[in-house]
Amino acid sequence: MSLEASGENPLSHVIPHPLRQEVLDLGPLTPDGVVTVLSDQIVMMIAAGLLLCLFLPFLVRRRQDASETGSMVPKGFASFIEMICEYFRNQVALPILGKEHGDRFVKYVWSVFFFVLTMNLLGILPIATVVSPWGLHLGGTATGNIWVTATLAVTTLVMMVFNGLRYGGTAYLAHFAPGPIWLAPLMIPLEVIGLFAKVFALAVRLFANMLAGHVLLAVLVSMILAAGTALGTVGGLAVAVPVVAGSIAINFLEIFVAFLQAFIFTYLTVVFIGLSVNVHHEGHEEAAAH
């Protein structure tokens, strides 16, 4: 009997589980003729958004006291949130986007970081184990789904192109054909490919890193199940002790990775947007040099 058939598939928390599907034929996009309207990972995305909307404003408003001075001093978790926001504004957004665009895009930068971080952290919680006795299948890491990370990356692509045209205009279009005009037929396709390559790397980096840790934990759990089947209870326990110790260490590493990947995704988002909105400055500098 397979692990999946016995309900013990260790990868069950990694793969998406549809909760509601509708019949829809979109050709290659729907090979089974159905589209998933709601899944456990979609629920986790909704939960991340709701948690941020409900609790983050409340936590940020916490102040030392009601006095004039105390009302400006954050208290408890608000200090941590303010520290993160201050760091992204002063150390990421302003240096990369410049004073002209830094404060204009910093709210989007904060939103991306906290949304990705919340989804990453929710994926570490054993929600699936807690709700499984009620016949529900919830939990999982939404950022471990390539469609989720690809959607986030496409959102960044829209921000890049829209704001590049908005603030750069013809200068943004001109950067797709740098160099002599006779090189344009070669350079334009390469620049367009490079634009989509940035977005592809953004999506795959987050997806692969968040999926890898959960797959590793699943492999370790499967070692316990396999040892119990092949070696009996004693053998299973002998394998379980080091595996459980290793799994605990990996879970702590997963918390670090959740913060790290949220930061990397946000940082690269700022870099890519900065390359688009600041391109006209480069053109002005080159013109002034000539």
Tab-separated table of N, CA and C in Angstrom, residues 11 33 47 61 83 100 116 134 138 186 200 256 264 273 277:
chain	number	residue	atom	x	y	z
A	11	LEU	N	4.153	14.195	1.913
A	11	LEU	CA	4.136	15.357	1.036
A	11	LEU	C	2.746	15.996	0.945
A	33	GLY	N	-9.846	20.219	-17.444
A	33	GLY	CA	-11.156	20.797	-17.711
A	33	GLY	C	-11.814	21.433	-16.513
A	47	ALA	N	-6.118	34.177	4.608
A	47	ALA	CA	-5.851	34.314	6.042
A	47	ALA	C	-4.724	35.312	6.290
A	61	ARG	N	-0.555	50.901	16.378
A	61	ARG	CA	-1.040	52.070	17.119
A	61	ARG	C	-0.671	52.034	18.607
A	83	MET	N	10.524	49.449	13.376
A	83	MET	CA	11.930	49.236	13.034
A	83	MET	C	12.072	48.666	11.625
A	100	GLU	N	13.117	61.022	-4.974
A	100	GLU	CA	11.940	61.331	-5.788
A	100	GLU	C	10.894	60.235	-5.731
A	116	VAL	N	4.268	38.578	2.137
A	116	VAL	CA	5.074	37.384	1.869
A	116	VAL	C	5.536	36.753	3.175
A	134	TRP	N	-11.155	16.862	11.972
A	134	TRP	CA	-12.478	17.323	11.558
A	134	TRP	C	-12.713	17.117	10.061
A	138	LEU	N	-6.594	22.078	5.591
A	138	LEU	CA	-6.145	23.463	5.512
A	138	LEU	C	-4.668	23.518	5.874
A	186	LEU	N	18.571	43.413	-32.595
A	186	LEU	CA	19.156	42.401	-31.719
A	186	LEU	C	18.947	42.750	-30.252
A	200	PHE	N	10.896	35.974	-13.851
A	200	PHE	CA	10.977	34.520	-13.679
A	200	PHE	C	11.852	34.164	-12.482
A	256	PHE	N	14.009	31.229	10.013
A	256	PHE	CA	15.001	32.169	9.460
A	256	PHE	C	14.812	32.340	7.964
A	264	ILE	N	14.498	39.071	0.664
A	264	ILE	CA	15.108	39.002	-0.666
A	264	ILE	C	14.085	39.330	-1.745
A	273	ILE	N	12.063	47.690	-9.721
A	273	ILE	CA	11.275	48.910	-9.926
A	273	ILE	C	12.208	50.112	-10.087
A	277	VAL	N	12.056	53.024	-13.007
A	277	VAL	CA	11.637	54.409	-12.798
A	277	VAL	C	12.796	55.388	-12.845
